[in-house]
Amino acid sequence: MKRFIMVSFLAAQVAAIGCTPDSVVAPLADVPTADVRADAGAADAGTVDAGTDAATRDAGTDAGTPGDSSSGDAADGSTGDDAATDDAATDDAATDAPACPAGTTLCGGDCVDTRSSLSHCGACGSACAPANAVGACVMGACTVASCNAGRADCNAMAADGCEADLNASATSCGRCANACTFANAAGACTAGTCGVGTCNAGFGDCDADQSNGCETSLTTTATACGACGTSCTLAHATAGCAASACAVAACDTGFGNCDTTAANGCESPLNTNANCGACGTACAVGTRCSNGACVSSCPTGTTFCADLNICVNTSSDLSNCGACGTACPSPANSAATCSGGACGLTCTAGFGNCDGAAGNGCEVNLNTAAAACGASGRACALPHAVAGCA
């Protein structure tokens, strides 16, 4: 119908200006004109547009045919092609689409307000669904309306929703920006409460007080050396801790750690001829160690024993009684004595040296011996009886 109107309009215009029929766009039957005759020997003859209008000559085929003038099929193509006139102008999808009220946008067949729609916030298909939260679309921007229990939007960014877990986050424990920080330790958050997570290497929470973190150095503390409760105790020494192992901090006066082993402390007295005043300082033959110094003279009343490098009182020294190297024995039921350079003995209570010999000690039990009842020489004699001692 539209083609017919257009052709009639053009024919009228041609008649008005006295043009020849060849310049008029061909009607539906494609009446033979000069242009049609020129096309007849080519492939365009009788060709029709199968896709759009079966009664209309194919503009695309005419355009490339020899002898086709710009006033012939070119005009025919611009007027007779249904694709440009019928489909584009009349069947436009925008013309068929429903009109949406002001302030709304057509999204998937529905008119929505993208300023407040959770499914189309700011634009069609842009859903507002922040994580761990209830979202809200405000003026086309997705925001967090409320957080789920135990969650918070600490960075004020709706894109990641309520990102902070207030029950477990060491940087936002119980509330935003509440960091769990402890001395020498990594903090931890449990059920919204801060606590010591793990101690740094070399430190321990030995006082069980989390407020001061891991307060004890396990590498240098003698009472917690390597672990809480591991205390260093060394013989004749003040104990220390180095690299989590017990060490000698200082030796007691008169002792030295001559074997350089911390485990046995300061094991060596420093008043011997082998270690006189210091480890490894030995006194020469003929001298002795006195108060940490090697000397060659002895105090008055003493004798220098060269084999032992010591000065002794041979009048009373049990190991050197009367002479260097003479030791007094300790017989049975007695204690050895040295008096005036001679060995003797002292009987244990209840015993006596009734035979006067030192070699066999105090051989008689004065509590039971009838021949020495209570003392040496006191014999029990009773008439008409066998005497005993009790």
mmCIF file of C-alpha atoms in Angstrom:
data_model
loop_
_atom_site.group_PDB
_atom_site.id
_atom_site.type_symbol
_atom_site.label_atom_id
_atom_site.label_comp_id
_atom_site.label_asym_id
_atom_site.label_seq_id
_atom_site.Cartn_x
_atom_site.Cartn_y
_atom_site.Cartn_z
ATOM 1 C CA MET A 1 0.000 0.000 0.000
ATOM 2 C CA LYS A 2 2.811 2.370 0.958
ATOM 3 C CA ARG A 3 4.623 1.585 -2.330
ATOM 4 C CA PHE A 4 1.526 2.275 -4.342
ATOM 5 C CA ILE A 5 1.030 5.660 -2.735
ATOM 6 C CA MET A 6 4.676 6.534 -3.285
ATOM 7 C CA VAL A 7 4.599 5.511 -6.973
ATOM 8 C CA SER A 8 1.384 7.473 -7.619
ATOM 9 C CA PHE A 9 2.966 10.497 -5.983
ATOM 10 C CA LEU A 10 6.046 10.274 -8.193
ATOM 11 C CA ALA A 11 3.959 9.756 -11.381
ATOM 12 C CA ALA A 12 2.021 12.883 -10.608
ATOM 13 C CA GLN A 13 5.207 14.818 -10.127
ATOM 14 C CA VAL A 14 6.584 13.554 -13.444
ATOM 15 C CA ALA A 15 3.444 14.467 -15.344
ATOM 16 C CA ALA A 16 3.600 17.935 -13.880
ATOM 17 C CA ILE A 17 7.093 18.621 -15.123
ATOM 18 C CA GLY A 18 6.753 16.797 -18.466
ATOM 19 C CA CYS A 19 9.383 14.150 -17.852
ATOM 20 C CA THR A 20 9.556 10.981 -19.894
ATOM 21 C CA PRO A 21 8.068 7.769 -18.456
ATOM 22 C CA ASP A 22 11.549 6.233 -18.116
ATOM 23 C CA SER A 23 12.371 8.503 -15.156
ATOM 24 C CA VAL A 24 9.378 7.317 -13.114
ATOM 25 C CA VAL A 25 9.829 4.536 -10.548
ATOM 26 C CA ALA A 26 8.341 1.334 -11.893
ATOM 27 C CA PRO A 27 4.971 0.241 -10.535
ATOM 28 C CA LEU A 28 4.423 -3.163 -8.947
ATOM 29 C CA ALA A 29 4.254 -4.904 -12.385
ATOM 30 C CA ASP A 30 7.579 -3.368 -13.478
ATOM 31 C CA VAL A 31 6.198 -1.973 -16.799
ATOM 32 C CA PRO A 32 8.922 -2.133 -19.497
ATOM 33 C CA THR A 33 10.587 1.254 -19.781
ATOM 34 C CA ALA A 34 13.851 2.319 -21.294
ATOM 35 C CA ASP A 35 15.503 1.333 -18.040
ATOM 36 C CA VAL A 36 13.788 -2.055 -17.970
ATOM 37 C CA ARG A 37 14.829 -2.718 -21.580
ATOM 38 C CA ALA A 38 18.371 -1.879 -20.687
ATOM 39 C CA ASP A 39 18.179 -4.385 -17.805
ATOM 40 C CA ALA A 40 16.531 -7.120 -19.836
ATOM 41 C CA GLY A 41 19.785 -8.586 -21.189
ATOM 42 C CA ALA A 42 21.305 -8.886 -17.744
ATOM 43 C CA ALA A 43 20.751 -11.102 -14.747
ATOM 44 C CA ASP A 44 18.330 -8.554 -13.260
ATOM 45 C CA ALA A 45 15.569 -9.358 -15.757
ATOM 46 C CA GLY A 46 12.583 -10.730 -13.947
ATOM 47 C CA THR A 47 14.429 -10.901 -10.598
ATOM 48 C CA VAL A 48 12.345 -10.154 -7.503
ATOM 49 C CA ASP A 49 13.067 -9.604 -3.825
ATOM 50 C CA ALA A 50 12.238 -12.983 -2.237
ATOM 51 C CA GLY A 51 12.924 -11.857 1.361
ATOM 52 C CA THR A 52 10.850 -8.678 1.495
ATOM 53 C CA ASP A 53 8.277 -8.196 -1.309
ATOM 54 C CA ALA A 54 7.828 -10.755 -4.100
ATOM 55 C CA ALA A 55 6.304 -8.127 -6.463
ATOM 56 C CA THR A 56 9.166 -5.635 -6.042
ATOM 57 C CA ARG A 57 12.335 -5.652 -8.146
ATOM 58 C CA ASP A 58 15.527 -6.544 -6.231
ATOM 59 C CA ALA A 59 17.425 -3.297 -5.665
ATOM 60 C CA GLY A 60 20.633 -5.116 -4.736
ATOM 61 C CA THR A 61 20.625 -7.125 -7.994
ATOM 62 C CA ASP A 62 19.749 -4.117 -10.210
ATOM 63 C CA ALA A 63 22.488 -2.004 -8.740
ATOM 64 C CA GLY A 64 25.258 -4.154 -10.222
ATOM 65 C CA THR A 65 23.668 -4.830 -13.678
ATOM 66 C CA PRO A 66 25.356 -3.342 -16.785
ATOM 67 C CA GLY A 67 23.363 -0.495 -18.319
ATOM 68 C CA ASP A 68 21.541 0.284 -15.020
ATOM 69 C CA SER A 69 21.435 4.074 -14.776
ATOM 70 C CA SER A 70 21.232 6.140 -11.596
ATOM 71 C CA SER A 71 17.759 7.314 -12.726
ATOM 72 C CA GLY A 72 16.490 3.796 -13.337
ATOM 73 C CA ASP A 73 16.778 0.927 -10.849
ATOM 74 C CA ALA A 74 18.669 3.096 -8.366
ATOM 75 C CA ALA A 75 15.462 5.034 -7.833
ATOM 76 C CA ASP A 76 13.583 1.752 -7.943
ATOM 77 C CA GLY A 77 15.726 0.415 -5.117
ATOM 78 C CA SER A 78 15.225 3.352 -2.802
ATOM 79 C CA THR A 79 11.443 3.322 -3.347
ATOM 80 C CA GLY A 80 10.486 -0.297 -3.776
ATOM 81 C CA ASP A 81 12.539 -2.055 -1.010
ATOM 82 C CA ASP A 82 10.172 -2.970 1.821
ATOM 83 C CA ALA A 83 13.026 -3.476 4.328
ATOM 84 C CA ALA A 84 13.744 0.232 4.585
ATOM 85 C CA THR A 85 10.129 1.372 4.550
ATOM 86 C CA ASP A 86 7.857 -1.264 6.042
ATOM 87 C CA ASP A 87 10.047 -3.015 8.664
ATOM 88 C CA ALA A 88 12.296 -0.243 9.944
ATOM 89 C CA ALA A 89 9.762 2.537 10.190
ATOM 90 C CA THR A 90 6.649 0.590 11.083
ATOM 91 C CA ASP A 91 7.783 -2.483 13.045
ATOM 92 C CA ASP A 92 10.485 -0.753 15.195
ATOM 93 C CA ALA A 93 10.788 -2.529 18.568
ATOM 94 C CA ALA A 94 10.958 0.820 20.326
ATOM 95 C CA THR A 95 7.507 1.646 18.918
ATOM 96 C CA ASP A 96 6.073 -1.654 20.158
ATOM 97 C CA ALA A 97 7.617 -1.390 23.693
ATOM 98 C CA PRO A 98 5.328 -0.166 26.503
ATOM 99 C CA ALA A 99 5.961 3.321 27.801
ATOM 100 C CA CYS A 100 7.106 3.517 31.498
ATOM 101 C CA PRO A 101 5.944 6.225 33.904
ATOM 102 C CA ALA A 102 8.300 9.075 34.669
ATOM 103 C CA GLY A 103 11.037 8.105 37.120
ATOM 104 C CA THR A 104 10.986 4.442 36.140
ATOM 105 C CA THR A 105 13.008 2.333 33.725
ATOM 106 C CA LEU A 106 11.976 -0.670 31.621
ATOM 107 C CA CYS A 107 13.955 -3.671 32.964
ATOM 108 C CA GLY A 108 13.121 -7.115 31.597
ATOM 109 C CA GLY A 109 9.597 -6.129 30.675
ATOM 110 C CA ASP A 110 8.835 -4.392 33.985
ATOM 111 C CA CYS A 111 8.926 -0.712 34.823
ATOM 112 C CA VAL A 112 11.081 -0.300 37.923
ATOM 113 C CA ASP A 113 12.433 2.579 39.974
ATOM 114 C CA THR A 114 16.201 2.024 39.775
ATOM 115 C CA ARG A 115 16.623 4.522 42.586
ATOM 116 C CA SER A 116 15.165 2.112 45.145
ATOM 117 C CA SER A 117 14.891 -1.351 43.544
ATOM 118 C CA LEU A 118 17.036 -4.032 45.213
ATOM 119 C CA SER A 119 17.039 -6.077 41.990
ATOM 120 C CA HIS A 120 17.853 -3.133 39.701
ATOM 121 C CA CYS A 121 19.721 -0.623 41.866
ATOM 122 C CA GLY A 122 21.085 2.203 39.726
ATOM 123 C CA ALA A 123 20.763 0.150 36.541
ATOM 124 C CA CYS A 124 18.853 -2.809 35.136
ATOM 125 C CA GLY A 125 20.206 -6.093 36.460
ATOM 126 C CA SER A 126 22.384 -4.456 39.129
ATOM 127 C CA ALA A 127 21.242 -6.336 42.249
ATOM 128 C CA CYS A 128 21.847 -4.903 45.717
ATOM 129 C CA ALA A 129 22.678 -7.898 47.938
ATOM 130 C CA PRO A 130 25.637 -7.108 50.249
ATOM 131 C CA ALA A 131 27.245 -10.085 51.992
ATOM 132 C CA ASN A 132 26.234 -10.875 55.576
ATOM 133 C CA ALA A 133 23.779 -7.992 55.562
ATOM 134 C CA VAL A 134 20.367 -6.642 54.612
ATOM 135 C CA GLY A 135 20.814 -4.264 51.682
ATOM 136 C CA ALA A 136 19.015 -1.049 50.760
ATOM 137 C CA CYS A 137 18.986 0.880 47.465
ATOM 138 C CA VAL A 138 19.142 4.615 48.184
ATOM 139 C CA MET A 139 19.066 7.066 45.235
ATOM 140 C CA GLY A 140 20.368 4.326 42.952
ATOM 141 C CA ALA A 141 23.265 3.369 45.250
ATOM 142 C CA CYS A 142 23.496 0.040 47.069
ATOM 143 C CA THR A 143 23.984 0.483 50.819
ATOM 144 C CA VAL A 144 23.984 -1.678 53.959
ATOM 145 C CA ALA A 145 20.723 -1.320 55.864
ATOM 146 C CA SER A 146 21.685 -3.675 58.699
ATOM 147 C CA CYS A 147 24.321 -6.339 59.414
ATOM 148 C CA ASN A 148 23.686 -9.930 60.359
ATOM 149 C CA ALA A 149 24.256 -10.860 64.013
ATOM 150 C CA GLY A 150 27.961 -10.828 64.885
ATOM 151 C CA ARG A 151 28.955 -8.953 61.716
ATOM 152 C CA ALA A 152 29.811 -5.305 61.047
ATOM 153 C CA ASP A 153 30.553 -3.033 58.087
ATOM 154 C CA CYS A 154 33.811 -1.679 59.501
ATOM 155 C CA ASN A 155 35.218 -0.344 56.212
ATOM 156 C CA ALA A 156 31.978 1.442 55.249
ATOM 157 C CA MET A 157 32.009 -0.239 51.827
ATOM 158 C CA ALA A 158 28.745 -1.792 50.711
ATOM 159 C CA ALA A 159 30.570 -3.732 47.980
ATOM 160 C CA ASP A 160 31.851 -6.303 50.503
ATOM 161 C CA GLY A 161 28.878 -6.013 52.840
ATOM 162 C CA CYS A 162 29.432 -6.594 56.552
ATOM 163 C CA GLU A 163 32.939 -7.959 56.118
ATOM 164 C CA ALA A 164 34.046 -8.005 59.769
ATOM 165 C CA ASP A 165 33.346 -11.049 61.963
ATOM 166 C CA LEU A 166 33.128 -9.459 65.420
ATOM 167 C CA ASN A 167 33.303 -12.872 67.085
ATOM 168 C CA ALA A 168 36.602 -13.928 65.539
ATOM 169 C CA SER A 169 38.367 -10.921 63.982
ATOM 170 C CA ALA A 170 41.583 -10.018 65.821
ATOM 171 C CA THR A 171 41.391 -6.510 64.318
ATOM 172 C CA SER A 172 37.709 -5.909 65.132
ATOM 173 C CA CYS A 173 36.929 -8.026 68.160
ATOM 174 C CA GLY A 174 33.487 -7.324 69.569
ATOM 175 C CA ARG A 175 33.376 -3.982 67.749
ATOM 176 C CA CYS A 176 35.009 -2.238 64.798
ATOM 177 C CA ALA A 177 38.678 -1.214 65.185
ATOM 178 C CA ASN A 178 39.025 -3.078 68.482
ATOM 179 C CA ALA A 179 42.338 -4.816 67.755
ATOM 180 C CA CYS A 180 43.592 -7.612 70.001
ATOM 181 C CA THR A 181 47.142 -6.452 70.772
ATOM 182 C CA PHE A 182 49.409 -8.078 73.350
ATOM 183 C CA ALA A 183 53.103 -7.788 74.181
ATOM 184 C CA ASN A 184 55.259 -10.407 72.437
ATOM 185 C CA ALA A 185 52.203 -12.272 71.147
ATOM 186 C CA ALA A 186 49.658 -12.598 68.371
ATOM 187 C CA GLY A 187 46.198 -11.687 69.571
ATOM 188 C CA ALA A 188 43.121 -13.839 69.062
ATOM 189 C CA CYS A 189 39.401 -13.114 69.238
ATOM 190 C CA THR A 190 37.087 -15.719 70.721
ATOM 191 C CA ALA A 191 33.351 -15.062 71.009
ATOM 192 C CA GLY A 192 34.044 -11.343 70.712
ATOM 193 C CA THR A 193 36.647 -11.269 73.513
ATOM 194 C CA CYS A 194 40.369 -10.612 73.002
ATOM 195 C CA GLY A 195 42.981 -13.039 74.288
ATOM 196 C CA VAL A 196 46.533 -14.226 73.665
ATOM 197 C CA GLY A 197 46.596 -16.430 70.587
ATOM 198 C CA THR A 198 50.207 -17.571 70.276
ATOM 199 C CA CYS A 199 53.355 -16.229 71.912
ATOM 200 C CA ASN A 200 56.160 -14.941 69.731
ATOM 201 C CA ALA A 201 59.177 -17.241 69.427
ATOM 202 C CA GLY A 202 61.272 -17.120 72.594
ATOM 203 C CA PHE A 203 58.494 -15.758 74.852
ATOM 204 C CA GLY A 204 55.966 -17.350 77.184
ATOM 205 C CA ASP A 205 52.880 -16.364 79.173
ATOM 206 C CA CYS A 206 54.314 -17.758 82.410
ATOM 207 C CA ASP A 207 52.177 -15.728 84.820
ATOM 208 C CA ALA A 208 48.901 -16.756 83.098
ATOM 209 C CA ASP A 209 47.914 -13.078 83.000
ATOM 210 C CA GLN A 210 46.766 -12.282 79.470
ATOM 211 C CA SER A 211 46.692 -8.539 80.095
ATOM 212 C CA ASN A 212 50.513 -8.361 79.879
ATOM 213 C CA GLY A 213 50.779 -10.788 76.966
ATOM 214 C CA CYS A 214 53.753 -13.145 76.807
ATOM 215 C CA GLU A 215 55.838 -11.341 79.393
ATOM 216 C CA THR A 216 58.674 -13.807 79.978
ATOM 217 C CA SER A 217 61.741 -14.254 77.800
ATOM 218 C CA LEU A 218 62.373 -17.986 77.554
ATOM 219 C CA THR A 219 65.854 -17.387 76.132
ATOM 220 C CA THR A 220 67.324 -15.402 79.036
ATOM 221 C CA THR A 221 65.219 -16.071 82.152
ATOM 222 C CA ALA A 222 66.858 -18.568 84.559
ATOM 223 C CA THR A 223 63.509 -19.415 86.187
ATOM 224 C CA ALA A 224 61.874 -20.102 82.801
ATOM 225 C CA CYS A 225 64.713 -21.284 80.601
ATOM 226 C CA GLY A 226 63.353 -22.712 77.364
ATOM 227 C CA ALA A 227 59.865 -23.137 78.853
ATOM 228 C CA CYS A 228 57.726 -21.737 81.646
ATOM 229 C CA GLY A 229 58.581 -23.480 84.948
ATOM 230 C CA THR A 230 62.012 -24.719 83.840
ATOM 231 C CA SER A 231 64.352 -23.287 86.476
ATOM 232 C CA CYS A 232 68.158 -23.446 86.351
ATOM 233 C CA THR A 233 69.949 -24.532 89.577
ATOM 234 C CA LEU A 234 73.732 -25.032 89.437
ATOM 235 C CA ALA A 235 76.274 -26.105 92.096
ATOM 236 C CA HIS A 236 78.381 -23.303 93.658
ATOM 237 C CA ALA A 237 77.058 -20.857 91.063
ATOM 238 C CA THR A 238 74.499 -18.238 90.199
ATOM 239 C CA ALA A 239 72.510 -19.739 87.347
ATOM 240 C CA GLY A 240 71.649 -17.904 84.147
ATOM 241 C CA CYS A 241 69.935 -18.702 80.854
ATOM 242 C CA ALA A 242 71.410 -18.185 77.406
ATOM 243 C CA ALA A 243 69.688 -19.166 74.154
ATOM 244 C CA SER A 244 67.077 -21.106 76.181
ATOM 245 C CA ALA A 245 69.759 -23.250 77.913
ATOM 246 C CA CYS A 246 70.986 -23.057 81.504
ATOM 247 C CA ALA A 247 74.345 -21.319 81.877
ATOM 248 C CA VAL A 248 76.700 -20.186 84.631
ATOM 249 C CA ALA A 249 76.121 -16.513 85.299
ATOM 250 C CA ALA A 250 78.697 -16.293 88.134
ATOM 251 C CA CYS A 251 80.612 -18.707 90.364
ATOM 252 C CA ASP A 252 80.502 -18.599 94.145
ATOM 253 C CA THR A 253 83.636 -17.198 95.835
ATOM 254 C CA GLY A 254 86.426 -19.775 95.879
ATOM 255 C CA PHE A 255 84.947 -21.906 93.058
ATOM 256 C CA GLY A 256 85.406 -21.998 89.313
ATOM 257 C CA ASN A 257 83.802 -23.607 86.265
ATOM 258 C CA CYS A 258 87.059 -25.182 85.217
ATOM 259 C CA ASP A 259 85.571 -27.820 82.907
ATOM 260 C CA THR A 260 83.435 -25.142 81.160
ATOM 261 C CA THR A 261 80.374 -27.383 81.520
ATOM 262 C CA ALA A 262 77.316 -25.548 82.774
ATOM 263 C CA ALA A 263 75.480 -28.693 83.885
ATOM 264 C CA ASN A 264 77.712 -29.265 86.967
ATOM 265 C CA GLY A 265 78.041 -25.587 87.809
ATOM 266 C CA CYS A 266 81.288 -24.309 89.330
ATOM 267 C CA GLU A 267 82.747 -27.669 90.265
ATOM 268 C CA SER A 268 86.348 -26.767 91.104
ATOM 269 C CA PRO A 269 87.585 -25.203 94.382
ATOM 270 C CA LEU A 270 90.168 -22.521 93.616
ATOM 271 C CA ASN A 271 92.289 -23.169 96.731
ATOM 272 C CA THR A 272 94.048 -26.287 95.473
ATOM 273 C CA ASN A 273 97.517 -26.690 94.081
ATOM 274 C CA ALA A 274 95.970 -27.602 90.687
ATOM 275 C CA ASN A 275 93.654 -24.569 90.588
ATOM 276 C CA CYS A 276 95.094 -21.957 92.892
ATOM 277 C CA GLY A 277 93.084 -18.726 92.664
ATOM 278 C CA ALA A 278 91.909 -19.522 89.142
ATOM 279 C CA CYS A 279 91.191 -22.466 86.894
ATOM 280 C CA GLY A 280 94.437 -23.942 85.529
ATOM 281 C CA THR A 281 96.793 -22.037 87.877
ATOM 282 C CA ALA A 282 98.917 -24.828 89.448
ATOM 283 C CA CYS A 283 101.457 -24.409 92.239
ATOM 284 C CA ALA A 284 105.026 -25.598 91.589
ATOM 285 C CA VAL A 285 106.590 -28.428 93.563
ATOM 286 C CA GLY A 286 107.710 -27.192 96.968
ATOM 287 C CA THR A 287 104.974 -24.605 97.142
ATOM 288 C CA ARG A 288 101.397 -24.735 98.253
ATOM 289 C CA CYS A 289 98.156 -22.848 97.629
ATOM 290 C CA SER A 290 97.118 -20.568 100.427
ATOM 291 C CA ASN A 291 94.154 -18.207 100.068
ATOM 292 C CA GLY A 292 94.353 -18.494 96.305
ATOM 293 C CA ALA A 293 98.107 -17.928 96.086
ATOM 294 C CA CYS A 294 101.067 -20.300 95.821
ATOM 295 C CA VAL A 295 103.481 -19.959 98.806
ATOM 296 C CA SER A 296 106.636 -21.836 99.884
ATOM 297 C CA SER A 297 106.585 -21.211 103.670
ATOM 298 C CA CYS A 298 104.328 -22.670 106.359
ATOM 299 C CA PRO A 299 102.818 -20.983 109.398
ATOM 300 C CA THR A 300 104.494 -21.526 112.794
ATOM 301 C CA GLY A 301 103.628 -24.920 114.312
ATOM 302 C CA THR A 302 103.000 -26.551 110.933
ATOM 303 C CA THR A 303 105.055 -28.779 108.705
ATOM 304 C CA PHE A 304 105.239 -28.614 104.897
ATOM 305 C CA CYS A 305 104.357 -31.943 103.341
ATOM 306 C CA ALA A 306 106.017 -31.746 99.932
ATOM 307 C CA ASP A 307 104.200 -34.737 98.484
ATOM 308 C CA LEU A 308 100.900 -33.062 99.192
ATOM 309 C CA ASN A 309 102.096 -29.447 98.798
ATOM 310 C CA ILE A 310 100.364 -28.533 102.039
ATOM 311 C CA CYS A 311 101.268 -27.354 105.504
ATOM 312 C CA VAL A 312 99.958 -29.576 108.346
ATOM 313 C CA ASN A 313 100.067 -29.743 112.142
ATOM 314 C CA THR A 314 101.521 -33.189 112.692
ATOM 315 C CA SER A 315 100.629 -33.011 116.393
ATOM 316 C CA SER A 316 96.881 -33.117 115.749
ATOM 317 C CA ASP A 317 96.258 -33.890 112.037
ATOM 318 C CA LEU A 318 94.562 -37.307 111.793
ATOM 319 C CA SER A 319 95.899 -37.759 108.228
ATOM 320 C CA ASN A 320 99.419 -36.677 109.150
ATOM 321 C CA CYS A 321 99.774 -37.646 112.798
ATOM 322 C CA GLY A 322 103.385 -37.327 113.931
ATOM 323 C CA ALA A 323 104.559 -37.232 110.303
ATOM 324 C CA CYS A 324 103.374 -36.386 106.808
ATOM 325 C CA GLY A 325 101.155 -39.132 105.447
ATOM 326 C CA THR A 326 100.580 -40.992 108.763
ATOM 327 C CA ALA A 327 96.851 -41.465 109.170
ATOM 328 C CA CYS A 328 95.200 -42.610 112.384
ATOM 329 C CA PRO A 329 92.877 -45.640 112.083
ATOM 330 C CA SER A 330 89.327 -45.721 113.427
ATOM 331 C CA PRO A 331 88.926 -49.056 115.323
ATOM 332 C CA ALA A 332 85.577 -50.661 116.210
ATOM 333 C CA ASN A 333 83.221 -48.782 118.505
ATOM 334 C CA SER A 334 85.509 -45.745 118.632
ATOM 335 C CA ALA A 335 86.641 -42.510 116.994
ATOM 336 C CA ALA A 336 90.311 -41.934 116.076
ATOM 337 C CA THR A 337 92.298 -39.152 117.747
ATOM 338 C CA CYS A 338 95.711 -37.567 117.251
ATOM 339 C CA SER A 339 97.303 -35.964 120.251
ATOM 340 C CA GLY A 340 100.932 -34.932 120.572
ATOM 341 C CA GLY A 341 101.660 -36.622 117.291
ATOM 342 C CA ALA A 342 100.267 -40.001 118.483
ATOM 343 C CA CYS A 343 97.155 -41.777 117.308
ATOM 344 C CA GLY A 344 94.547 -42.725 119.903
ATOM 345 C CA LEU A 345 90.868 -43.426 120.154
ATOM 346 C CA THR A 346 87.755 -42.380 121.985
ATOM 347 C CA CYS A 347 85.246 -45.130 122.767
ATOM 348 C CA THR A 348 81.684 -44.866 121.722
ATOM 349 C CA ALA A 349 79.247 -44.530 124.683
ATOM 350 C CA GLY A 350 78.563 -47.962 126.297
ATOM 351 C CA PHE A 351 81.818 -49.482 125.096
ATOM 352 C CA GLY A 352 85.289 -49.743 126.711
ATOM 353 C CA ASN A 353 88.856 -50.482 125.719
ATOM 354 C CA CYS A 354 89.347 -52.882 128.526
ATOM 355 C CA ASP A 355 92.480 -54.587 127.141
ATOM 356 C CA GLY A 356 94.213 -51.261 126.452
ATOM 357 C CA ALA A 357 95.006 -52.155 122.851
ATOM 358 C CA ALA A 358 94.128 -49.560 120.227
ATOM 359 C CA GLY A 359 94.155 -52.038 117.389
ATOM 360 C CA ASN A 360 90.882 -53.751 118.300
ATOM 361 C CA GLY A 361 89.184 -50.574 119.423
ATOM 362 C CA CYS A 362 86.687 -50.558 122.255
ATOM 363 C CA GLU A 363 85.995 -54.238 122.351
ATOM 364 C CA VAL A 364 83.783 -54.535 125.520
ATOM 365 C CA ASN A 365 80.099 -53.707 125.827
ATOM 366 C CA LEU A 366 79.872 -52.145 129.288
ATOM 367 C CA ASN A 367 76.087 -52.555 129.335
ATOM 368 C CA THR A 368 76.117 -56.354 129.273
ATOM 369 C CA ALA A 369 79.611 -57.642 130.253
ATOM 370 C CA ALA A 370 79.598 -59.147 133.787
ATOM 371 C CA ALA A 371 83.398 -58.727 133.959
ATOM 372 C CA ALA A 372 83.130 -55.023 133.115
ATOM 373 C CA CYS A 373 79.670 -53.950 134.105
ATOM 374 C CA GLY A 374 79.396 -50.202 133.536
ATOM 375 C CA ALA A 375 83.174 -49.712 133.464
ATOM 376 C CA SER A 376 86.387 -51.517 132.736
ATOM 377 C CA GLY A 377 87.433 -53.819 135.627
ATOM 378 C CA ARG A 378 84.068 -53.752 137.409
ATOM 379 C CA ALA A 379 83.163 -57.473 137.682
ATOM 380 C CA CYS A 380 79.844 -58.745 138.988
ATOM 381 C CA ALA A 381 80.158 -61.350 141.846
ATOM 382 C CA LEU A 382 77.113 -62.547 143.840
ATOM 383 C CA PRO A 383 76.986 -65.249 146.544
ATOM 384 C CA HIS A 384 75.432 -68.515 145.529
ATOM 385 C CA ALA A 385 74.626 -67.084 142.115
ATOM 386 C CA VAL A 386 75.810 -66.622 138.583
ATOM 387 C CA ALA A 387 76.125 -62.876 138.141
ATOM 388 C CA GLY A 388 75.067 -60.946 135.070
ATOM 389 C CA CYS A 389 75.128 -57.297 133.920
ATOM 390 C CA ALA A 390 72.061 -55.503 132.695
#
